[in-house]
PDB file of C-alpha atoms in Angstrom:
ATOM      1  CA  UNK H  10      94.225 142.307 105.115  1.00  0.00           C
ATOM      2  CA  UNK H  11      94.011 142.197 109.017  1.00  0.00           C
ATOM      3  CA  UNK H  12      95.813 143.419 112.003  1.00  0.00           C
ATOM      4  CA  UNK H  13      97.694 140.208 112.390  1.00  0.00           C
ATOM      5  CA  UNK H  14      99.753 140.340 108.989  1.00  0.00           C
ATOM      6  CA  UNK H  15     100.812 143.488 107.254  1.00  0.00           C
ATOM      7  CA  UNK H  16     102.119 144.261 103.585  1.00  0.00           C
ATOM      8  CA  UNK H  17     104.711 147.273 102.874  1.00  0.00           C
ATOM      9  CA  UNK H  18     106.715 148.051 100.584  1.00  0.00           C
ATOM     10  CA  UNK H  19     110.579 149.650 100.901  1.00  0.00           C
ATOM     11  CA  UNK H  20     111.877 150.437  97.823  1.00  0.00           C
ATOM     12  CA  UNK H  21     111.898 147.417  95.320  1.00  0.00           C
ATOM     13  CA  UNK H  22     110.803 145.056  98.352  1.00  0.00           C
ATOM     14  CA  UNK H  23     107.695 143.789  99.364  1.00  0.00           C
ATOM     15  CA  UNK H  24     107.674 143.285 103.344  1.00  0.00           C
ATOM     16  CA  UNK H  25     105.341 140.931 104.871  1.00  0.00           C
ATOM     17  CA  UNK H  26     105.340 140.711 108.818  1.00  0.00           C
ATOM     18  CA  UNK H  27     103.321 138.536 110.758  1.00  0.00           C
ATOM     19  CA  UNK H  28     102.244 140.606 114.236  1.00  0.00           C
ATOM     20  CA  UNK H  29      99.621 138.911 116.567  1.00  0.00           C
ATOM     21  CA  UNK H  30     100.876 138.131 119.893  1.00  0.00           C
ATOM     22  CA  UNK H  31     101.903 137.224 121.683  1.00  0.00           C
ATOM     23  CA  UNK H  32     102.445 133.790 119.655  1.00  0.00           C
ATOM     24  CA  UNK H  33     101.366 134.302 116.161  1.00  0.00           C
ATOM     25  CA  UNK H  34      99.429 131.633 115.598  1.00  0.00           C
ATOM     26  CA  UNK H  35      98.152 130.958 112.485  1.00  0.00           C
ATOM     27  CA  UNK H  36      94.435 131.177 113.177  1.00  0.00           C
ATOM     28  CA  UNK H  37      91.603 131.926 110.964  1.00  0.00           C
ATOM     29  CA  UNK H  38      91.865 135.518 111.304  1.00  0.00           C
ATOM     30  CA  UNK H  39      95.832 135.097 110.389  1.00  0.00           C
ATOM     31  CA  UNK H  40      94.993 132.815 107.895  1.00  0.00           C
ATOM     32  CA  UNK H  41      92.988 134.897 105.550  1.00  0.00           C
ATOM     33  CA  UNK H  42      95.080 137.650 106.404  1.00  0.00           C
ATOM     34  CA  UNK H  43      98.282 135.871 104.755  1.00  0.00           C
ATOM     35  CA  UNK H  44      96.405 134.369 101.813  1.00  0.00           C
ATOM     36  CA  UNK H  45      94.916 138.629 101.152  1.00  0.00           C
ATOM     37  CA  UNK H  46      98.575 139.501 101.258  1.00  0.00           C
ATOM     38  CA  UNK H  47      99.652 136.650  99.311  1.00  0.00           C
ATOM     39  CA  UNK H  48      97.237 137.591  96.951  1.00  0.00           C
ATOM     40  CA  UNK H  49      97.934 141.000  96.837  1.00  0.00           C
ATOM     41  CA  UNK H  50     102.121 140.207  95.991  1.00  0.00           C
ATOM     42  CA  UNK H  51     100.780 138.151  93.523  1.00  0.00           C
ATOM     43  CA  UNK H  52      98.437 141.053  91.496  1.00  0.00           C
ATOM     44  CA  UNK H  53     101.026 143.742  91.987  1.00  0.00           C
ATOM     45  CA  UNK H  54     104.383 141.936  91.769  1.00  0.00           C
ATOM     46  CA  UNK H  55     107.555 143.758  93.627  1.00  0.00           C
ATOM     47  CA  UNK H  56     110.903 142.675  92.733  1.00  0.00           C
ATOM     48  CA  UNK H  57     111.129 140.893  95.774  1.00  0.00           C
ATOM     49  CA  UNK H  58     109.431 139.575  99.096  1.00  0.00           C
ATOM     50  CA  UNK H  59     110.977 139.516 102.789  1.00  0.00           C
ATOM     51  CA  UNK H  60     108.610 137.456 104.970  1.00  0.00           C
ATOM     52  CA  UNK H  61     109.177 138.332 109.036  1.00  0.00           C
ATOM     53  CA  UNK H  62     107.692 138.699 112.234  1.00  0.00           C
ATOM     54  CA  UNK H  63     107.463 140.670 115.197  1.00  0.00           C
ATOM     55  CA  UNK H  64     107.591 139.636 118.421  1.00  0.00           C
ATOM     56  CA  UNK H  65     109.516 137.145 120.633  1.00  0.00           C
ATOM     57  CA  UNK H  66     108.438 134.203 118.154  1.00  0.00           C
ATOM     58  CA  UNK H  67     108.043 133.803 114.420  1.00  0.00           C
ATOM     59  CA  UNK H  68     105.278 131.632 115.139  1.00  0.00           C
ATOM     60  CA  UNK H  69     104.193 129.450 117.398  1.00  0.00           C
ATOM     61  CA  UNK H  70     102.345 127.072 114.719  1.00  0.00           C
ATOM     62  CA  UNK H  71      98.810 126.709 113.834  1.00  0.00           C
ATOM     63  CA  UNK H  72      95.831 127.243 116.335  1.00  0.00           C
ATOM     64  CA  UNK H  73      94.700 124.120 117.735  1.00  0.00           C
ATOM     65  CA  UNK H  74      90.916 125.738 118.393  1.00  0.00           C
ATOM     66  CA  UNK H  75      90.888 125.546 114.610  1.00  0.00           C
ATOM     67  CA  UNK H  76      91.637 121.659 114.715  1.00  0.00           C
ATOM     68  CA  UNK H  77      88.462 120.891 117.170  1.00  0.00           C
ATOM     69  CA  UNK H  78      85.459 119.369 115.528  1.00  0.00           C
ATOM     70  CA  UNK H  79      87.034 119.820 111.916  1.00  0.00           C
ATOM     71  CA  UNK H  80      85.541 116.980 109.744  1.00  0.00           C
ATOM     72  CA  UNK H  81      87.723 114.949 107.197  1.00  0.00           C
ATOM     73  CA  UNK H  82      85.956 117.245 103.968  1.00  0.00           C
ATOM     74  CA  UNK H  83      86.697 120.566 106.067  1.00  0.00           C
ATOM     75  CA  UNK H  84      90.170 119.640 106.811  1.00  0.00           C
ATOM     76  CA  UNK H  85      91.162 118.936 103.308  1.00  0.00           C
ATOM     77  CA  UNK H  86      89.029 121.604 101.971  1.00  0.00           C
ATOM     78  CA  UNK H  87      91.459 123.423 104.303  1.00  0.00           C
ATOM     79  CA  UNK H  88      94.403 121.888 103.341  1.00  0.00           C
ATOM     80  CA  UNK H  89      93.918 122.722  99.663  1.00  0.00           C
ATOM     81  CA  UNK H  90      93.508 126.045 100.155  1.00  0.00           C
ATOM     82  CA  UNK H  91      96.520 126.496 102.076  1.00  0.00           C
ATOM     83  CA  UNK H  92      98.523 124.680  99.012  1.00  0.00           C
ATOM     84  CA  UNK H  93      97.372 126.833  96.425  1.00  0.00           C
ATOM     85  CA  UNK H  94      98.664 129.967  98.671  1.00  0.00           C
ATOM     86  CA  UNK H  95     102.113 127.520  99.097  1.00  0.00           C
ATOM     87  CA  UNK H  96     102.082 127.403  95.206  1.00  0.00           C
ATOM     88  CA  UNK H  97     101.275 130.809  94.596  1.00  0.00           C
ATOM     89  CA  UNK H  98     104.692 131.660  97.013  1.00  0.00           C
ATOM     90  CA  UNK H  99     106.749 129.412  94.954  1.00  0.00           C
ATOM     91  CA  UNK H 100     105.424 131.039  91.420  1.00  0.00           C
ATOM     92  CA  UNK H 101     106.425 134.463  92.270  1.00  0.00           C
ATOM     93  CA  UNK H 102     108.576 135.326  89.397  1.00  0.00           C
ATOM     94  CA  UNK H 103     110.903 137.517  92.344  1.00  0.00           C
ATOM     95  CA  UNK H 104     112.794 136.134  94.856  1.00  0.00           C
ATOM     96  CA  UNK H 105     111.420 135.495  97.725  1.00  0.00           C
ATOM     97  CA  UNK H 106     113.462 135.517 101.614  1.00  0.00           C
ATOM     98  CA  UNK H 107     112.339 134.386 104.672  1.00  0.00           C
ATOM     99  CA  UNK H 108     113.535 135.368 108.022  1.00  0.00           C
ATOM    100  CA  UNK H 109     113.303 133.382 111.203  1.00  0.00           C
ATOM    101  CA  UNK H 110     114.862 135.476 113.940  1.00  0.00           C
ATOM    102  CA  UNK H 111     113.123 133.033 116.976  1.00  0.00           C
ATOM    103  CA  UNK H 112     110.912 130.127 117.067  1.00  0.00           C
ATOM    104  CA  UNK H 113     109.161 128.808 114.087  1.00  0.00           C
ATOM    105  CA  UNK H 114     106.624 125.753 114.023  1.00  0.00           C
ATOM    106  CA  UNK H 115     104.689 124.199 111.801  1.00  0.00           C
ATOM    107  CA  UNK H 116     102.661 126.410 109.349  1.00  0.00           C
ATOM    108  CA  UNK H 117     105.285 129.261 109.361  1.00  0.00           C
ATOM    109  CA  UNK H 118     108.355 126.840 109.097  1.00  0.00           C
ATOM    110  CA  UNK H 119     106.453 124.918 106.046  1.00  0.00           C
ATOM    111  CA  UNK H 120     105.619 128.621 104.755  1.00  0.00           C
ATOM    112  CA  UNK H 121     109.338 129.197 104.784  1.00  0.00           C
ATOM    113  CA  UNK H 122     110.337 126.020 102.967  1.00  0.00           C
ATOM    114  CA  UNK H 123     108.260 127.491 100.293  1.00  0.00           C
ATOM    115  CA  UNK H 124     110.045 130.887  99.850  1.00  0.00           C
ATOM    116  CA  UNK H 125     113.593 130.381  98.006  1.00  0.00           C
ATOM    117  CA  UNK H 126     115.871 131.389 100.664  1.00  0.00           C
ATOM    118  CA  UNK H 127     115.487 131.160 104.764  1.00  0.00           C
ATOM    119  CA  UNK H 128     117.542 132.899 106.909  1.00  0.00           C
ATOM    120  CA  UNK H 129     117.898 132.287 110.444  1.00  0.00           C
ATOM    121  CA  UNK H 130     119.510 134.034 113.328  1.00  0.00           C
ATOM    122  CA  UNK H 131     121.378 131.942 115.427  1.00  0.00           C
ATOM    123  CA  UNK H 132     119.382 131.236 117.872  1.00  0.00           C
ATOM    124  CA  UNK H 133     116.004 130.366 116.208  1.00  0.00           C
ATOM    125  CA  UNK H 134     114.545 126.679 116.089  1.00  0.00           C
ATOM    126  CA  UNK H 135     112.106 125.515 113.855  1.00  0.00           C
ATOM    127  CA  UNK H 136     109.927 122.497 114.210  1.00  0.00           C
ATOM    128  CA  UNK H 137     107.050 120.766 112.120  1.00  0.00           C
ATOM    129  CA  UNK H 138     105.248 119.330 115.646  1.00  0.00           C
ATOM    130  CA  UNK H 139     102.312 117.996 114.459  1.00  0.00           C
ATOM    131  CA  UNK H 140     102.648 114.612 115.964  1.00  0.00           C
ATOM    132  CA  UNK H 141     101.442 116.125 119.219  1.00  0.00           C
ATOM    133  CA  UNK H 142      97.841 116.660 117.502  1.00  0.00           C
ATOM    134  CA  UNK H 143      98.219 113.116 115.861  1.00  0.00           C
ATOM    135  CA  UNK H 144      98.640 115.264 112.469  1.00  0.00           C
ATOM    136  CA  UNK H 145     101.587 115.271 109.766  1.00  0.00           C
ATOM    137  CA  UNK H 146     102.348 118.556 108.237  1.00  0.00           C
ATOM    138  CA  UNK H 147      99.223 119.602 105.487  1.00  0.00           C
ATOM    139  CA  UNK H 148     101.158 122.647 104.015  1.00  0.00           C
ATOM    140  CA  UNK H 149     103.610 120.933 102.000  1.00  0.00           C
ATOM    141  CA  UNK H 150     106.416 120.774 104.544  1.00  0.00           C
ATOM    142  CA  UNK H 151     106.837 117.458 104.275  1.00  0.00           C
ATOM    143  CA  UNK H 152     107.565 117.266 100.957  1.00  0.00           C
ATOM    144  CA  UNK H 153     109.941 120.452 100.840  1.00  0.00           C
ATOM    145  CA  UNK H 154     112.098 119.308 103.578  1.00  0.00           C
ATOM    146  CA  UNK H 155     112.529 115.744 101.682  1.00  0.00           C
ATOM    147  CA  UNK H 156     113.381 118.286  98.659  1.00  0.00           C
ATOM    148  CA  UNK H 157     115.750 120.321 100.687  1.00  0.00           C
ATOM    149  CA  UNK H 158     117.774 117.976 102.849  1.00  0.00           C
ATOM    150  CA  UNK H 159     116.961 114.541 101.415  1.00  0.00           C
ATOM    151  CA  UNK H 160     113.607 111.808 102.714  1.00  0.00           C
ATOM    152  CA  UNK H 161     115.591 110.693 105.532  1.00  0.00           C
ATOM    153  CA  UNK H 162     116.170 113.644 107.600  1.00  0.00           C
ATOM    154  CA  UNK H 163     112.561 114.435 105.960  1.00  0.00           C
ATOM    155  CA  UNK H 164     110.854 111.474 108.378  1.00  0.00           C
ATOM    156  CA  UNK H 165     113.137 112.477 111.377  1.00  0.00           C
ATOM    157  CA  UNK H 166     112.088 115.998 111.926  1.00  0.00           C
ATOM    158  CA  UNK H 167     108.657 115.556 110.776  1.00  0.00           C
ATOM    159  CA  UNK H 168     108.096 111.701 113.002  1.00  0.00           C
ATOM    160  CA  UNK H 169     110.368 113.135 116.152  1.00  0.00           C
ATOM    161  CA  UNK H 170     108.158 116.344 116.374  1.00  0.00           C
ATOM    162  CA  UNK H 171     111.787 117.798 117.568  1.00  0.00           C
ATOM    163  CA  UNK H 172     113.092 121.464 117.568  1.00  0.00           C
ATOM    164  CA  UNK H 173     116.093 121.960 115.323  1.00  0.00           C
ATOM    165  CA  UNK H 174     118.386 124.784 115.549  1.00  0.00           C
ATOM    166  CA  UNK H 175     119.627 126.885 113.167  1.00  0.00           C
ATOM    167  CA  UNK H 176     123.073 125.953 112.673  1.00  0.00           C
ATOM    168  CA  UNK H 177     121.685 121.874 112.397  1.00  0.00           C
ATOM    169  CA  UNK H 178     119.448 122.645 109.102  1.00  0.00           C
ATOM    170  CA  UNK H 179     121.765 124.653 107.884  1.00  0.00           C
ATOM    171  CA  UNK H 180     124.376 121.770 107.973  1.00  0.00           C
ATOM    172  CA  UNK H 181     121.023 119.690 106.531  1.00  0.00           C
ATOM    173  CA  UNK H 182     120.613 122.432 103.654  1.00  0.00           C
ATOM    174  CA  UNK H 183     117.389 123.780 105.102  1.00  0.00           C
ATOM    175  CA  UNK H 184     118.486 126.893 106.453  1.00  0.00           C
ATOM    176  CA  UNK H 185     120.549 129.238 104.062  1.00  0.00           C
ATOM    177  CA  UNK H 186     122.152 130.889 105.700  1.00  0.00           C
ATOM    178  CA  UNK H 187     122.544 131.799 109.829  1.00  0.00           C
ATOM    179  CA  UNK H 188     123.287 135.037 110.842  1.00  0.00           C
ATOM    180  CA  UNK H 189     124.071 136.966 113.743  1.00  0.00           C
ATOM    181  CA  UNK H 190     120.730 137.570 116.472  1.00  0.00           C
ATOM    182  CA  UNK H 191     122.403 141.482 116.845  1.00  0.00           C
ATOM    183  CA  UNK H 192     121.311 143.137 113.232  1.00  0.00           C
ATOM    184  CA  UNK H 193     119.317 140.059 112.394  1.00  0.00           C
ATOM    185  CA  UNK H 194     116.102 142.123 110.802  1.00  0.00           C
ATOM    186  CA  UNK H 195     118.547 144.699 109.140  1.00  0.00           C
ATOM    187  CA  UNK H 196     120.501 142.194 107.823  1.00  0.00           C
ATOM    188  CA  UNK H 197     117.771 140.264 106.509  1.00  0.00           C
ATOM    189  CA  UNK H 198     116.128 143.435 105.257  1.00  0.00           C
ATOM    190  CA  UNK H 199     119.383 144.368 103.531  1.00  0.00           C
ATOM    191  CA  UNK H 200     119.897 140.779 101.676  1.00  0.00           C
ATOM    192  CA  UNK H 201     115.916 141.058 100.075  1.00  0.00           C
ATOM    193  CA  UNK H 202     117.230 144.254  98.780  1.00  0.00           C
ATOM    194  CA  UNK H 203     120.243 143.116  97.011  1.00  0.00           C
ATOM    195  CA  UNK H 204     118.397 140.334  95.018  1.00  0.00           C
ATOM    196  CA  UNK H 205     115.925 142.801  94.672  1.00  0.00           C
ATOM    197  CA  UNK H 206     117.573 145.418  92.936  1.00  0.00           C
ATOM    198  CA  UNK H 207     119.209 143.007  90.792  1.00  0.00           C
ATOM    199  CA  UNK H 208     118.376 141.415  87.696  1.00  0.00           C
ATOM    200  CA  UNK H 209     114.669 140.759  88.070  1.00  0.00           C
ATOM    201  CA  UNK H 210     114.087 138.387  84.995  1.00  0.00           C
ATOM    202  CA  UNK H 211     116.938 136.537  84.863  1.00  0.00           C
ATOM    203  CA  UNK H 212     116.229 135.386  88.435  1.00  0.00           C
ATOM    204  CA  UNK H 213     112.616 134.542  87.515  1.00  0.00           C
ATOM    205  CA  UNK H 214     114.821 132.228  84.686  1.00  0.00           C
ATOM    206  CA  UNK H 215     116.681 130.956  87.851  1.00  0.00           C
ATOM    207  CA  UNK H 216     113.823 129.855  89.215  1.00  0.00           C
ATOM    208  CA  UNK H 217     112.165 128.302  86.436  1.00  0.00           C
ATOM    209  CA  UNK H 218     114.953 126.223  85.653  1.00  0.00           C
ATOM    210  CA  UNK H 219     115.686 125.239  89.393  1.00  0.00           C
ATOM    211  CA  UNK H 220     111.985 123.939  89.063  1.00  0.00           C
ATOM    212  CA  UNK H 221     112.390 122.156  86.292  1.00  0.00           C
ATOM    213  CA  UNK H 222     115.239 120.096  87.336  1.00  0.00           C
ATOM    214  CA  UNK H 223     113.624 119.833  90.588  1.00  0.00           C
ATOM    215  CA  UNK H 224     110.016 118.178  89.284  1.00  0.00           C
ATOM    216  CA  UNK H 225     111.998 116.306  85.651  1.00  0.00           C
ATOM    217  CA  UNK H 226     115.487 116.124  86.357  1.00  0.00           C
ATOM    218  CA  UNK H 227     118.311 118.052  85.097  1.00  0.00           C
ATOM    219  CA  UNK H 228     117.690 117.268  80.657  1.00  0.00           C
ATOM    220  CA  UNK H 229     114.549 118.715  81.341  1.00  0.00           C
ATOM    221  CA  UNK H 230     115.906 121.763  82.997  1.00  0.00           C
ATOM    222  CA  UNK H 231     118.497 121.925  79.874  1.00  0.00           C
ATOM    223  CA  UNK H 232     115.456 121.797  77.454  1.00  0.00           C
ATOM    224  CA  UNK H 233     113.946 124.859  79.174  1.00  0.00           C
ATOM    225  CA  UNK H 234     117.528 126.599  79.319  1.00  0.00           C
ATOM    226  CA  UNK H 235     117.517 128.188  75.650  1.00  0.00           C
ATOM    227  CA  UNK H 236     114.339 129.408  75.703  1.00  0.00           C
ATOM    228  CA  UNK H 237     114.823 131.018  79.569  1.00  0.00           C
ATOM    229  CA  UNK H 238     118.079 132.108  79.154  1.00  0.00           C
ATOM    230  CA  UNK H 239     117.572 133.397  75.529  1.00  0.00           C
ATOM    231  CA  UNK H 240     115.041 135.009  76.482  1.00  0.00           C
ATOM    232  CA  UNK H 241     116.568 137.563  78.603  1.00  0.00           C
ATOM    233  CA  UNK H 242     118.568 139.324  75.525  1.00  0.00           C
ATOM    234  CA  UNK H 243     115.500 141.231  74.893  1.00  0.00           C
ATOM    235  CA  UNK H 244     115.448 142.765  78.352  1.00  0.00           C
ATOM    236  CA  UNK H 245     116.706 146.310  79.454  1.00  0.00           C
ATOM    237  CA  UNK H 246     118.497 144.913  82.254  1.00  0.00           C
ATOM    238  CA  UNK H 247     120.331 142.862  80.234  1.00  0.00           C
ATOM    239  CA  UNK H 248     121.320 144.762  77.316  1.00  0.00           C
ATOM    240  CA  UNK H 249     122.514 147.863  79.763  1.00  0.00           C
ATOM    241  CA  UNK H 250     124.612 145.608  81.900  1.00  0.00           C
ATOM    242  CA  UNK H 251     125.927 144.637  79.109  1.00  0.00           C
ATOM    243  CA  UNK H 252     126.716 147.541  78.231  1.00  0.00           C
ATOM    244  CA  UNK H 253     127.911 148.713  81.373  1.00  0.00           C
ATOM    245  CA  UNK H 254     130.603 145.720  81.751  1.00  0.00           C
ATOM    246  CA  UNK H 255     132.023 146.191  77.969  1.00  0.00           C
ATOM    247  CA  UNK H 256     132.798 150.197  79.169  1.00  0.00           C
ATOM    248  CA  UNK H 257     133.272 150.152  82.847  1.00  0.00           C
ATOM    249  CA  UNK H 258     134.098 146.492  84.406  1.00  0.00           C
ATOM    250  CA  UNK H 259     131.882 144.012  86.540  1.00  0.00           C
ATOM    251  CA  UNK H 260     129.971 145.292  89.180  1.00  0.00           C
ATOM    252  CA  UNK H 261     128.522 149.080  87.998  1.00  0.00           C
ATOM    253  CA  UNK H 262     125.473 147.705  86.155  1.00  0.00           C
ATOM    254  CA  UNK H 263     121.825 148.251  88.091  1.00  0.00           C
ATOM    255  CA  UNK H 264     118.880 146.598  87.302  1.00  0.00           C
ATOM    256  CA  UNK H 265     115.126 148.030  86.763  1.00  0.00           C
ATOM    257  CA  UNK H 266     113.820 145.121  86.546  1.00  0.00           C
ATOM    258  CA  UNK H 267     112.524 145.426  83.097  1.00  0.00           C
TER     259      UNK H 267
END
């Protein structure tokens, strides 16, 4: 997998860390690293995934080195690679966190937009600053921002090349939510393992249907609703929480994920 991106897990939680200073860049090295542990996730699925990063930056974008000489076919050869890993992120029948506790630009901001939830601490900034290579975002950031917090603001972070703080795209529905910089990585750690130790399937449902409405609108998300949701009465979690709620109350079920 590489020194410069490592794969643990805690418990029901799959932790992947980016650590290759002093900036992180997203190199080659980095690159194939992340699309191993992608991979990896992928063949042996957790209940859930915390992406983070050591260091004094999440990221300080892609490696420009890998940007000289690149031909048009190599670039988009690139670029398509890089999507299917952004697709592979979003399919993860889990949930799926990411934590910016500092700067974040480009690749590792649009890697973000593709995990369900972002957390930031309070004083991170994130930026897609491609415009200073003559480039617009290849990873699908773009797209997910216009998704997130609607074209316009879409066009202004990705034409201005500007850093945004936390509390602005959280206001802009990009950010989740902000939390304190003291306990930032132990309260991101402890928020993957709450929606990890819950109810596995139904929030692969969750995110099937979120999809659907997303990509047809929300009658096709209601024709995919009976079949999603119905599903889920043949699970264990399910019928024991059910259980659980009809003889002790809400809130004493736990999940297996089965």
């Amino acid at each position: 997998m590489g020194e410069s991106v490592s794969l643990e897990r805690e418990g029901a939680v799959a932790v992947l860390t980016f650590d290759a200073p002093p900036l992180n860049l997203f190199d080659a090295a980095m690159i194939a690293a992340l699309q191993a542990a992608v991979a990896d996730v992928a063949a042996d699925p957790p209940r859930g995934l915390l992406v983070r990063a050591e260091g004094r930056v999440v990221s300080g974008g892609v490696d420009v080195h890998l940007f000289d000489g690149l031909t048009p076919r190599a670039a988009a050869e690139l670029w398509t690679e890089l999507l299917a890993m952004i697709h592979t992120v979003e399919e993860l029948p889990f949930p799926t966190v990411f934590a910016a506790h500092a700067l974040c630009l480009t690749a590792a901001f649009e890697l973000s937009l593709a995990c369900d939830l972002l957390l930031a601490a309070q004083s991170a900034r994130f930026g897609l600053v491609e415009t200073v290579v003559g480039l617009t975002p290849a990873m699908g950031g773009t797209q997910r921002l216009a998704e997130r917090a609607g074209p316009a603001r879409a066009r202004e972070l990705v034409m201005t090349g500007a850093l945004y703080d936390a509390a602005t795209l959280e206001r802009w529905n990009v950010v989740n939510r902000v939390l304190a910089d003291d306990g930032f990585d132990e309260a991101a750690r402890s928020f993957a393992r709450q929606l990890a130790e819950g109810p596995t399937r139904a929030h692969a449902a969750t995110k099937a249907i979120v999809r659907a409405q997303v990509e047809g609108g929300v009658r096709e998300a209601d024709a995919r609703v009976p079949e999603l949701a119905g599903g889920l009465f043949a699970t264990e979690d399910l019928k024991g929480a059910v259980r659980s709620f009809l003889e002790h109350g809400p809130g004493h079920a736990t999940y297996e994920g089965r």
